[in-house]
Coordinates of C-alpha atoms and ligand atoms in Angstrom, one line a residue:
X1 CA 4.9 15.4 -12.9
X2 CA 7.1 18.7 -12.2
X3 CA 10.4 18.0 -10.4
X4 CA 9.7 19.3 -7.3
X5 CA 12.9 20.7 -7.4
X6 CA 12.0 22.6 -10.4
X7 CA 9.5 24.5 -8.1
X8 CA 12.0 25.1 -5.2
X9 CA 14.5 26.7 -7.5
X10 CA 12.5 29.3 -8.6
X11 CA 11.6 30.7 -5.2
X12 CA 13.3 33.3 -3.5
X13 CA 16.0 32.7 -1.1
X14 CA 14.8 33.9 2.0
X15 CA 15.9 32.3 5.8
X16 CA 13.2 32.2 8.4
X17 CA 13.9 32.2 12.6
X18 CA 12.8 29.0 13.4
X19 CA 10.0 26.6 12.0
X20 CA 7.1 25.8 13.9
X21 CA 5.6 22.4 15.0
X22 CA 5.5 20.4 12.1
X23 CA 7.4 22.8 9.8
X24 CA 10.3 21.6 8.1
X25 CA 13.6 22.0 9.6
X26 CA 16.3 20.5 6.6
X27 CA 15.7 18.0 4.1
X28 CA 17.8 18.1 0.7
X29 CA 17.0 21.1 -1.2
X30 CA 16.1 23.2 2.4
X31 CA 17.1 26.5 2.6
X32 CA 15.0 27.8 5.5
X33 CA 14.9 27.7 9.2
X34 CA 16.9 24.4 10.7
X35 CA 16.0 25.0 14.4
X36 CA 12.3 24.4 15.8
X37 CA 10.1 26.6 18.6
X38 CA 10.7 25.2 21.4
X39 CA 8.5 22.7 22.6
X40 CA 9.8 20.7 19.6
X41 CA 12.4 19.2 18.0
X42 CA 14.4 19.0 14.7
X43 CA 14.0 14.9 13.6
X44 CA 14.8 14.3 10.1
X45 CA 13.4 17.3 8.5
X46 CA 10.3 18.4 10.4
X47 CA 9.9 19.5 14.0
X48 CA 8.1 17.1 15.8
X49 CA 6.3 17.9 19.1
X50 CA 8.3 17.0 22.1
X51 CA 11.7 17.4 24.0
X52 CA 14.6 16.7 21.8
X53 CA 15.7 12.7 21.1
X54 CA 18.5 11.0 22.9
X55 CA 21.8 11.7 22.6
X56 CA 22.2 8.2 20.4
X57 CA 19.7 9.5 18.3
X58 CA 21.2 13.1 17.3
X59 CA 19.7 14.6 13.7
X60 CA 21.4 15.3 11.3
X61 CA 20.0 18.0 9.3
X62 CA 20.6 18.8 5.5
X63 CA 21.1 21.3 4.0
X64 CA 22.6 21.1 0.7
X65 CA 22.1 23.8 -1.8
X66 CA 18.5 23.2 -4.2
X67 CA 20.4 21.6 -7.8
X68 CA 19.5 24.2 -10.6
X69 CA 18.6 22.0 -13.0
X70 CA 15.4 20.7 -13.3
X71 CA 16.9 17.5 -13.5
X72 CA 15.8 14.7 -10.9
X73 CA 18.2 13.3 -8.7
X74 CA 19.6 10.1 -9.2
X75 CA 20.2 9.2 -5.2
X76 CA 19.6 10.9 -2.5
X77 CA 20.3 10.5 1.7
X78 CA 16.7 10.6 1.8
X79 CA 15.7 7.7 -0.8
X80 CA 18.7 5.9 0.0
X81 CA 17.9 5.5 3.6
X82 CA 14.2 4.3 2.5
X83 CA 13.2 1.2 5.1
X84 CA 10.3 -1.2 5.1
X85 CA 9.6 -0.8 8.9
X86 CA 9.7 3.0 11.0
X87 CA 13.0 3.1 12.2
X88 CA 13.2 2.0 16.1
X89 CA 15.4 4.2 17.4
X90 CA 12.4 6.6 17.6
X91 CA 13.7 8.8 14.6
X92 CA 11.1 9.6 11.6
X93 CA 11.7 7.7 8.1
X94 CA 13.0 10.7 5.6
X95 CA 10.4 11.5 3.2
X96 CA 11.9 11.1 -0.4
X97 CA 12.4 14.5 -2.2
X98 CA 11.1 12.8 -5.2
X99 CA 7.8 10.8 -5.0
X100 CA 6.5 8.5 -7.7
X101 CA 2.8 7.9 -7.0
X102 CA -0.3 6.4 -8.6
X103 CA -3.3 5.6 -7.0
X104 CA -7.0 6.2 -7.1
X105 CA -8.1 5.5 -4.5
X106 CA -7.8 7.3 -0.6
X107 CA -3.9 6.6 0.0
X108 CA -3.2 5.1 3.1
X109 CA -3.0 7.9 6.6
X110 CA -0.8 5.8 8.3
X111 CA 1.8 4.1 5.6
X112 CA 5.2 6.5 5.5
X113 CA 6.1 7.2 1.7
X114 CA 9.0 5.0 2.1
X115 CA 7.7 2.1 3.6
X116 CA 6.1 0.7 6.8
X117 CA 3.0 1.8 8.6
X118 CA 2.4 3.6 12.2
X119 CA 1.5 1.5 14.6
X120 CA 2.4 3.6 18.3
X121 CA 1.4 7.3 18.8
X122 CA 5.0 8.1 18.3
X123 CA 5.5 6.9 15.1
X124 CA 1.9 8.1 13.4
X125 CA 3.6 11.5 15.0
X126 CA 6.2 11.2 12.8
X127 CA 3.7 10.4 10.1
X128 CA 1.6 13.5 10.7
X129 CA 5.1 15.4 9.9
X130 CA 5.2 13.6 6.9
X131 CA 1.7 15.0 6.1
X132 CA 2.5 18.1 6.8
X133 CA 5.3 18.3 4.2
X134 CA 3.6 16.6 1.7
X135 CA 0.8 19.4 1.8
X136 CA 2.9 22.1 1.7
X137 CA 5.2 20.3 -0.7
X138 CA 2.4 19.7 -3.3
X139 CA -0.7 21.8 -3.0
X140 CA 0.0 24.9 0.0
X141 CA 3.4 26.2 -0.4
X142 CA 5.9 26.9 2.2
X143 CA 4.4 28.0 5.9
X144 CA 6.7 29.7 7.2
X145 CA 7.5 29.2 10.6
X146 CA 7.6 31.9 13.8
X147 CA 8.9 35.1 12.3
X148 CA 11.9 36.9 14.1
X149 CA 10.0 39.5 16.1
X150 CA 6.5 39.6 17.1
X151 CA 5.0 42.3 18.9
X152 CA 1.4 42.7 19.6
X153 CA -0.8 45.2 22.2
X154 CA -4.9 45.0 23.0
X155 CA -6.1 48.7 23.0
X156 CA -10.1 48.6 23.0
X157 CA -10.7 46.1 20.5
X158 CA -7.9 46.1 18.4
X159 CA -5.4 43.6 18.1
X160 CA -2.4 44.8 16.9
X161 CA 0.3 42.8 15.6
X162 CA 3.6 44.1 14.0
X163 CA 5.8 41.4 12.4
X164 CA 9.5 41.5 11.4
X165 CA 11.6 39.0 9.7
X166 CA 14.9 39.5 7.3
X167 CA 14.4 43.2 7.6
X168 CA 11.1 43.3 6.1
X169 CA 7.8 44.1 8.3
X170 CA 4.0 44.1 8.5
X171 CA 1.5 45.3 10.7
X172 CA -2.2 43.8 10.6
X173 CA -4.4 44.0 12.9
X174 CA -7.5 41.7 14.4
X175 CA -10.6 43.1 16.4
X176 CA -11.8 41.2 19.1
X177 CA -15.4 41.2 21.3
X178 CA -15.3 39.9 24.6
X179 CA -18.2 38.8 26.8
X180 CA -18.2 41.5 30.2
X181 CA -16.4 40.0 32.6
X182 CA -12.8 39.8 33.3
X183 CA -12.4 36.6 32.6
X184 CA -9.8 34.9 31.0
X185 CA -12.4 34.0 28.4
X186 CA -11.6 31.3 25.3
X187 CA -11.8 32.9 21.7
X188 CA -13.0 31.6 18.5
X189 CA -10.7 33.4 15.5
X190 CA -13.2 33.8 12.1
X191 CA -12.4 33.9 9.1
X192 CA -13.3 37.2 8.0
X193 CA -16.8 37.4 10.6
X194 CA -18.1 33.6 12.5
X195 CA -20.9 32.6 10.3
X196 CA -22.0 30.0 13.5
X197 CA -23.5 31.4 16.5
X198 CA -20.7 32.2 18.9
X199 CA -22.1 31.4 22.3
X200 CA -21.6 33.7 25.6
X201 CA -18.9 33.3 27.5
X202 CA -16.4 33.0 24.8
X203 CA -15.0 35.9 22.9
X204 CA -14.9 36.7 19.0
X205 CA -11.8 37.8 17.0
X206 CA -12.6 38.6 13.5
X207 CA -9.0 37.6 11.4
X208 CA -9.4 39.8 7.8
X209 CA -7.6 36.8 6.4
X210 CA -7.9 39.2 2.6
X211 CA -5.6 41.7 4.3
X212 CA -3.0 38.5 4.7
X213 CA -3.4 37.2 1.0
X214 CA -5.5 38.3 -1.1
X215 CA -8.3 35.9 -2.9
X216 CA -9.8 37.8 -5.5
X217 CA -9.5 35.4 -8.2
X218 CA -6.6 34.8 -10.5
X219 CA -4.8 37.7 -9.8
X220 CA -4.5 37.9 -6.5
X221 CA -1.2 35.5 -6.8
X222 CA 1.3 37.4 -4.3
X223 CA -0.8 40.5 -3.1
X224 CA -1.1 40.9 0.3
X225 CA 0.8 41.6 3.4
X226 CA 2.7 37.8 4.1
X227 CA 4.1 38.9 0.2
X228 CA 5.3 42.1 1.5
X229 CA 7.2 40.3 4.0
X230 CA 7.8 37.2 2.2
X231 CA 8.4 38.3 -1.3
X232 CA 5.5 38.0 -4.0
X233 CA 7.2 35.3 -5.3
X234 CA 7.0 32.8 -2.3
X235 CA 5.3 29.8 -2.9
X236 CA 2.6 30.0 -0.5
X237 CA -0.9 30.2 -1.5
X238 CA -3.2 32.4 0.2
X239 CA -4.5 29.2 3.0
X240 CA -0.9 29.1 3.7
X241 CA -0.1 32.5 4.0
X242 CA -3.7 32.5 6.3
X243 CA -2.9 29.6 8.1
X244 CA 0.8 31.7 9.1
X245 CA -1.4 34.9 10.1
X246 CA -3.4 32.7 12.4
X247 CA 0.0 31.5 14.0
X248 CA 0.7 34.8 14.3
X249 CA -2.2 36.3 16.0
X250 CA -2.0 32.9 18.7
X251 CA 1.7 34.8 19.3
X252 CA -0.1 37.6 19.9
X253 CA -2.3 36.6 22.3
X254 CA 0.2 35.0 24.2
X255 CA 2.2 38.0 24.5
X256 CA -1.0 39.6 25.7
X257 CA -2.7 37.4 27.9
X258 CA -1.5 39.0 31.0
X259 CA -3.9 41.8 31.0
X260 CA -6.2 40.9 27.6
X261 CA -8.6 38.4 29.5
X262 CA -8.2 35.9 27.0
X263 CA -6.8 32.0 27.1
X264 CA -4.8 31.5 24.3
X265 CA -4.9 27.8 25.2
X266 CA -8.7 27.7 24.7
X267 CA -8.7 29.0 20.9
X268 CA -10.9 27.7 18.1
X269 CA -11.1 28.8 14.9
X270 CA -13.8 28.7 12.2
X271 CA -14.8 30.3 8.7
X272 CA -16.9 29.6 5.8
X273 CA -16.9 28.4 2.1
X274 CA -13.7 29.2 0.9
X275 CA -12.7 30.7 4.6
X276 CA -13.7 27.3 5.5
X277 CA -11.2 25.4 3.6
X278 CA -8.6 28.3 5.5
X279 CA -9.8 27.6 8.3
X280 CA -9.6 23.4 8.6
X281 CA -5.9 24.3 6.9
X282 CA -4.9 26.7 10.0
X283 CA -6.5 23.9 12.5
X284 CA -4.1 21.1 11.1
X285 CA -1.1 23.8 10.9
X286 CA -1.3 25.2 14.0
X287 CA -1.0 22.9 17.3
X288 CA -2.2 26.0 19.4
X289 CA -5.5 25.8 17.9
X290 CA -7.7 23.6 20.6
X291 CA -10.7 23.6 18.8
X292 CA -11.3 23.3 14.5
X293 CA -14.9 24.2 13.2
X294 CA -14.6 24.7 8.8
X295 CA -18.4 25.5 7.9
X296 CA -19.5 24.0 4.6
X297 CA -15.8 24.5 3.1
X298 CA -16.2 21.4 0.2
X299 CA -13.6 20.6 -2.3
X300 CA -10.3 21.9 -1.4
X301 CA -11.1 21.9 2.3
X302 CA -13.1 19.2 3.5
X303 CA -13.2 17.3 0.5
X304 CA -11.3 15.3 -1.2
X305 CA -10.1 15.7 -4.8
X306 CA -10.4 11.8 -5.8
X307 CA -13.7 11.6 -4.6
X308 CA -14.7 15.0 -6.0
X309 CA -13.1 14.0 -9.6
X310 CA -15.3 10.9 -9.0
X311 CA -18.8 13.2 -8.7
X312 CA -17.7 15.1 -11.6
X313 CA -17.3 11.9 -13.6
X314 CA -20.7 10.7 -12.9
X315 CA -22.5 14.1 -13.7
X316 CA -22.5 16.3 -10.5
X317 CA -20.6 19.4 -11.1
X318 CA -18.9 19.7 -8.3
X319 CA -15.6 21.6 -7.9
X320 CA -12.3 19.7 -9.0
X321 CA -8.8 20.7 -8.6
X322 CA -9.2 21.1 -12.4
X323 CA -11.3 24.0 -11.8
X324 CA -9.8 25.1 -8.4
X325 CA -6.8 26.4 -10.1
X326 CA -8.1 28.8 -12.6
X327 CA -10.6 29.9 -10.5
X328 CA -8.4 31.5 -7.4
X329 CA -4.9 31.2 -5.6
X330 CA -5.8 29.4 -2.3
X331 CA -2.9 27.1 -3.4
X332 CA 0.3 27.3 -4.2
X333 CA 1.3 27.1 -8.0
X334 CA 2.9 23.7 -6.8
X335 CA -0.3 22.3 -7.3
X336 CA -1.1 23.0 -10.6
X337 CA 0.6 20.2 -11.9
X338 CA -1.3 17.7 -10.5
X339 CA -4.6 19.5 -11.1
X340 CA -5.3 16.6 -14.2
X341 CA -3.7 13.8 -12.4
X342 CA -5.0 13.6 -9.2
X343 CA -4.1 9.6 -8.8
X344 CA -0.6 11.2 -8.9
X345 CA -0.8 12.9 -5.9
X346 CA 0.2 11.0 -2.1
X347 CA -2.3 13.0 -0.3
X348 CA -5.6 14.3 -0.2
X349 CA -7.6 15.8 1.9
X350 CA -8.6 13.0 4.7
X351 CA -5.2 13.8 5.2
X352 CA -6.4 16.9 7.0
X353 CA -7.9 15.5 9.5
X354 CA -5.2 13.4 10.3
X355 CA -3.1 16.3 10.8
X356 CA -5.8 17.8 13.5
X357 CA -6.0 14.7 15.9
X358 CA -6.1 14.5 18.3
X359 CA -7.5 18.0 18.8
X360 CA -11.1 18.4 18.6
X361 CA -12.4 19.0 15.1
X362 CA -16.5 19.5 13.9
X363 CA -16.7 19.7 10.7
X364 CA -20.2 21.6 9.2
X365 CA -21.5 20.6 6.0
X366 CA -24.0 21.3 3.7
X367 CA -25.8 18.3 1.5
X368 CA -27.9 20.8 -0.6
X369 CA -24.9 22.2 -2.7
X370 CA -23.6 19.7 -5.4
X371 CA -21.2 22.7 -6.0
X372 CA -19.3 22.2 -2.7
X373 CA -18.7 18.2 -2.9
X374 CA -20.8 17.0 -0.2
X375 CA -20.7 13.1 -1.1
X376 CA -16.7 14.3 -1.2
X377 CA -16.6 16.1 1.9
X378 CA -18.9 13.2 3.5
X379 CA -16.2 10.6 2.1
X380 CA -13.9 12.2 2.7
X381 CA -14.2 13.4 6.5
X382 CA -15.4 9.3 7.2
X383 CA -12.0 8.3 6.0
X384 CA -10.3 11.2 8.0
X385 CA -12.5 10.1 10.9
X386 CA -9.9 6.8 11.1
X387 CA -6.9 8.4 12.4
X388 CA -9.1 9.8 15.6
X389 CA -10.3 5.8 15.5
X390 CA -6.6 4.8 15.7
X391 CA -6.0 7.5 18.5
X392 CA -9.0 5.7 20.1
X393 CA -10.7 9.5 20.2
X394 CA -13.9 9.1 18.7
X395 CA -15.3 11.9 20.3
X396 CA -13.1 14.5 19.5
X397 CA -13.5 14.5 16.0
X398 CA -17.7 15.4 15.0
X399 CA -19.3 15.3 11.5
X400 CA -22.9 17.3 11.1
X401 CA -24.3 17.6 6.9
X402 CA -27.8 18.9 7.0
X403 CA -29.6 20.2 3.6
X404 CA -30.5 23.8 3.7
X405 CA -30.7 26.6 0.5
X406 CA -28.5 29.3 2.0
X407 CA -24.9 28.5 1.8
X408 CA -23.4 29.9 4.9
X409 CA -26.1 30.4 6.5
X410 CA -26.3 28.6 10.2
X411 CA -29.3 25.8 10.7
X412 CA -30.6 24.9 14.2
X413 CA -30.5 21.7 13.6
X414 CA -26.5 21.7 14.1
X415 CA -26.7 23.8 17.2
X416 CA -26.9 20.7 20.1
X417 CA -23.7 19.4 18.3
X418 CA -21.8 23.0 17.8
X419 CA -23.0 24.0 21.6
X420 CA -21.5 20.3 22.4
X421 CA -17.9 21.0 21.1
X422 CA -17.8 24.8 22.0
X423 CA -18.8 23.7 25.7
X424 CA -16.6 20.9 25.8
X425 CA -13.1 21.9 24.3
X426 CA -13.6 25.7 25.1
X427 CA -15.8 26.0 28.2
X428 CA -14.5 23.0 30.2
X429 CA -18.0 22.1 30.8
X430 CA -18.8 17.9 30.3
X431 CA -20.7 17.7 26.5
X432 CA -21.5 14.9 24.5
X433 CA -19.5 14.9 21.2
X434 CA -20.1 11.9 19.7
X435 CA -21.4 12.9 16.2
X436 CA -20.9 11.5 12.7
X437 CA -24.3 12.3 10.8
X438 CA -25.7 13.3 7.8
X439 CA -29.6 13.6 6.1
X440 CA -28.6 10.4 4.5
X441 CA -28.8 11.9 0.7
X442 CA -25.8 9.6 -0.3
X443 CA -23.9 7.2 1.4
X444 CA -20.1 6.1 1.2
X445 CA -18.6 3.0 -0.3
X446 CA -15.6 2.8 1.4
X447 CA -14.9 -0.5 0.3
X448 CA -13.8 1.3 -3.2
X449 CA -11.9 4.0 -1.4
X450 CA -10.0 2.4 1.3
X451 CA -7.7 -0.9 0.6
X452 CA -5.8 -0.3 4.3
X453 CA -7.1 -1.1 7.7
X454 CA -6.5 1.3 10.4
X455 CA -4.5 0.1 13.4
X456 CA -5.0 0.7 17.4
X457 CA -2.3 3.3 17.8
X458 CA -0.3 2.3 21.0
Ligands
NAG501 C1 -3.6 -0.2 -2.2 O1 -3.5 0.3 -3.5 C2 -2.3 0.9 -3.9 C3 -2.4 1.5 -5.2 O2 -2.9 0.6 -6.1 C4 -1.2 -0.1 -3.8 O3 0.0 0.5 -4.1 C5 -1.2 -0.7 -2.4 O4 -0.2 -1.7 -2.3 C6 -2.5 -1.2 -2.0 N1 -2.5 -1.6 -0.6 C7 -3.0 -2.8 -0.2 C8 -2.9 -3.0 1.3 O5 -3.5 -3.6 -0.9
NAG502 C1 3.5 48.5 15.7 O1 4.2 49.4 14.8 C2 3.6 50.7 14.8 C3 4.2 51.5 13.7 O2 5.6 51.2 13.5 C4 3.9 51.3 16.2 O3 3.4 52.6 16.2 C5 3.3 50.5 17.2 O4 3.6 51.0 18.5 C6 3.7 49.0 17.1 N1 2.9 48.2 18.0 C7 3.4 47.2 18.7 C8 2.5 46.5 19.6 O5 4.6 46.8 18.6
NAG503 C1 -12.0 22.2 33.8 O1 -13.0 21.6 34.7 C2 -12.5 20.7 35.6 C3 -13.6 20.0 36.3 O2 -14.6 20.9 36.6 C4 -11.5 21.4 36.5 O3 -10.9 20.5 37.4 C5 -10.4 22.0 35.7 O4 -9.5 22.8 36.5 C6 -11.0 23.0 34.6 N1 -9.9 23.4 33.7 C7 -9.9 24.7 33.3 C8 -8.8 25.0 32.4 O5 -10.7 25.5 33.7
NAG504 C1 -23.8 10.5 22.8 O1 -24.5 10.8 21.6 C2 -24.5 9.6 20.7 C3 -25.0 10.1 19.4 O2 -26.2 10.8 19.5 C4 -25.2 8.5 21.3 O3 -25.2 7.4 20.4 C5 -24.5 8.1 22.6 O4 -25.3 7.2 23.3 C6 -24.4 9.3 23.5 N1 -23.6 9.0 24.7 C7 -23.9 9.2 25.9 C8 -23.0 8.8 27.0 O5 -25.0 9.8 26.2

C-alpha cells in the first residue's frame, strides 16, 4: 500500500477559506482550511453538522507540516489516541493517518477505524465524517471546501457563477428551465442533460460537469476549470472536482433566490452512467442536496468494488477498479494503488449511501448490462440500505433495477417510484416511497458479505 503521506506530499500547497460539512478541517499532515461554514463545526478533523461542542470539549486542530519522506510514521496523536468505545464527551474518534486493512468482505458502516461502533445518531455522525475522509483519502481526492468569493446572477437562463480563491478565478456557467409561474419552484441539477423525466412544477438546471473536469479518458488528468483554480496537480479526480461545482452552483442559488424563483432547499440532483456515479458522489458530499437520483451509474458509483471483483471472478465482465483506472480520471490517482487489492481498502461503495442518510436517495438501475455491475450495484445498495434501517428511515432511501436494452434510456416501469420521490422530497406533496425492487435476475447473499449487525441508532 502507498503511504498516504507519500500522496499528500506531492500535492500542491494551496490553503482554502473554509471546509464545508464534512470536509476536513486538521488532521496530521493538513494543510488546508481549519475553520468550517457555518452551520458546522471543527471536531477532530472534519466539520460535523451542528453548533460548536461545549466549552469542555474544545478541538484541537493539527496542523503539523506533511513529513517529506515517504516514510510511515511511527506514532502519531491520531493512532495514539485510538479507543475501543466512541469517546463520550461527544467528540469524534481521530481517524488514523495510516490505516492497515484487509478484508473481503463489505466492511462494517458503523465500526470507527479505531475501534468501537455508532450506536446514537450523534456518534454514526461522526462516523459519516469518517467516511467522508476515507473517500477522499483513498479513491476521490481532496473536495475542496467553500471557495473565498462566490458570485453568481440569473439573466434569462443562465446561471452565472464566478469563483475566486488564492488569487486564482473561474467562471462557469449553468442554464436553467423553469416551469411559468413565479414560483419558488424546486430544481433538479443534471449531469450534463436529466436522462429521467423531470416532471412539471419543478425546474431543470443542466450542470456541464466536462467544463469542471474533464473525462475524456486518460488524459484528461487535471484539465478543466477546478484545475485552473486549483492547480493541475491537485488530487481531485474529476467526481471530486464535480461534486465541488455542484456546491458551488447550490451557493449560487442561494445568493439568487431572492428574485430567481427557485428553492435552493428543495434541490435534487441526478445524471447517468458515468454522470451517475458523479452524481450519487455530489448527493453524499453536499448536505444541501435534498434529494439523490444516480441512473444506472454501476461500478464506481453504485457499486461496489468487492462485489464487482467478485462478478469478474466468476465470468461476468463487469467493470473493476482494475479497469476503472486506465480507462478515465473520475478518481484521484490516490486510488490506483488499491486498484489490485481491493480487500485493502476500508471502504467501498455502500459507504455511499451511508454518507446520503438520511436525505432521500433513489437509486436507478439497470439489470440488463453485465457491464455496469448490477448484482454489484444490487449488493451493494442492499447493504447501504442499513444505515437508513439504523436511522429507522426506510422510506427515504428507494432501490428500482428493471432490464431494458438502452443504457440511459428512461423505462415506465420506474416512473410510479421516481414520481414518488420527486413529489415527496421536492413537491411537498404525501408519496409513497417505500421501494427496494429488482426483476429478480440475481439475488444477494448477504450472509457472505456482511459479518456485522446493524444497530437502532438512538
Ligand atoms: C468481520 O471480518 C473482519 C475481516 O476479517 C474482521 O476484522 C472482523 O473482526 C469481523 N467482524 C466480526 C463482527 O466478526
Ligand atoms: C463574472 O465575471 C465576469 C467577468 O469578469 C463579469 O463580467 C461578471 O459581471 C461577473 N458576474 C458575476 C455575477 O459576478
Ligand atoms: C409542505 O406541506 C405541508 C402540508 O401540506 C405544509 O404544512 C408545509 O408548509 C409545506 N412545506 C413547504 C416547504 O412548502
Ligand atoms: C407502500 O408501498 C410498499 C411497496 O409497494 C407497500 O408494501 C406498502 O404497503 C405501501 N404502504 C402504504 C402505506 O401504502
Amino acid at each position: 500500500m502507498v503511504p498516504f503521506f507519500a500522496l499528500v506530499a506531492l500535492l500542491p500547497a494551496y490553503v482554502v477559506a473554509q471546509s464545508p460539512v464534512w470536509g476536513q478541517c486538521g488532521g496530521i499532515g493538513w494543510t488546508g482550511a481549519t475553520t468550517c461554514v457555518s452551520g458546522s463545526v471543527c471536531t477532530k478533523q472534519n466539520c460535523l453538522p451542528g453548533a460548536a461542542p461545549p466549552a469542555s470539549t474544545s478541538t484541537t486542530v493539527v496542523t503539523t507540516a506533511p513529513p517529506t519522506s515517504t516514510a510511515s510514521p511511527t506514532t502519531t496523536s491520531a493512532t495514539s489516541t485510538a479507543t475501543t468505545t466512541p469517546p463520550s464527551d461527544g467528540s469524534c474518534p481521530a481517524t488514523p493517518a495510516t490505516i492497515t486493512y484487509n478484508n473481503a468482505q463489505l466492511a462494517d458502516i458503523f465500526g470507527f477505524v479505531a475501534g468501537g461502533r455508532a450506536t446514537t445518531k450523534d456518534q454514526f455522525t461522526c462516523r459519516q465524517a469518517e467516511i467522508s475522509t476515507l473517500f477522499q483519502r483513498y479513491e476521490l481526492g481532496t473536495i475542496p471546501g467553500k471557495p473565498q468569493s462566490v458570485t453568481a446572477s440569473l439573466s434569462g437562463n443562465t446561471l452565472t457563477i464566478n469563483v475566486s480563491d488564492q488569487g486564482k478565478s473561474i467562471s462557469f456557467t449553468a442554464s436553467v428551465s423553469k416551469p411559468s409561474g413565479t414560483g419558488p419552484f424546486p430544481a433538479i441539477i443534471a449531469y450534463g442533460a436529466p436522462s429521467i423525466p423531470i416532471p412539471a412544477g419543478v425546474a431543470t438546471i443542466n450542470f456541464n460537469n466536462d467544463d469542471i473536469a474533464a473525462q475524456q479518458d486518460g488524459s484528461s488528468r487535471g484539465k478543466g476549470k477546478f484545475f485552473t483554480l486549483y492547480g493541475s496537480g491537485h488530487s481531485a479526480g474529476a467526481m471530486a472536482a464535480w461534486a465541488w461545482g455542484v456546491s458551488r452552483i447550490v451557493d449560487a442559488l442561494e445568493l439568487v433566490q431572492a428574485t430567481s424563483g427557485i428553492d435552493p432547499k428543495r434541490l435534487g440532483v441526478t445524471g447517468c452512467s458515468r454522470n451517475g456515479k458523479g452524481a450519487l458522489v455530489a448527493g453524499a458530499f453536499e448536505p444541501r442536496i435534498a434529494l439523490t437520483i444516480p441512473q444506472e451509474s454501476g461500478s464506481g458509483g453504485a457499486g461496489c468494488w468487492r462485489i464487482s471483483d467478485d462478478m469478474m471472478k466468476r465470468g461476468t465482465s463487469t467493470q473493476t477498479a482494475s479497469e476503472i483506472v486506465g480507462e478515465n480520471v473520475w478518481f484521484s490517482t490516490n486510488f490506483n494503488a488499491f486498484s489490485t487489492k481491493v480487500p485493502t481498502l476500508s471502504e467501498d461503495h455502500h459507504f455511499l449511501p451511508a454518507l446520503v442518510a438520511p436525505r432521500p436517495l433513489f437509486v436507478i438501475e439497470n439489470t440488463a448490462i453485465d457491464w455496469l455491475g448490477p448484482e454489484s450495484t444490487f449488493g451493494c445498495m442492499q447493504t447501504g440500505f442499513e444505515a437508513y434501517k439504523a436511522l429507522q428511515k426506510t422510506d427515504f432511501m428507494g432501490y428500482k433495477a428493471v432490464s431494458h436494452p438502452d443504457h440511459c434510456g428512461f423505462p415506465a416501469a420506474i416512473q410510479p417510484q421516481l414520481t414518488a420521490f420527486i413529489s415527496r422530497f421536492l413537491l411537498n406533496q404525501s408519496a409513497n416511497t417505500t421501494v427496494f425492487t429488482t426483476d429478480g435476475k440475481f439475488s444477494f447473499n448477504a450472509a457472505s458479505w456482511i459479518n456485522w449487525t446493524t444497530p437502532t441508532l438512538t
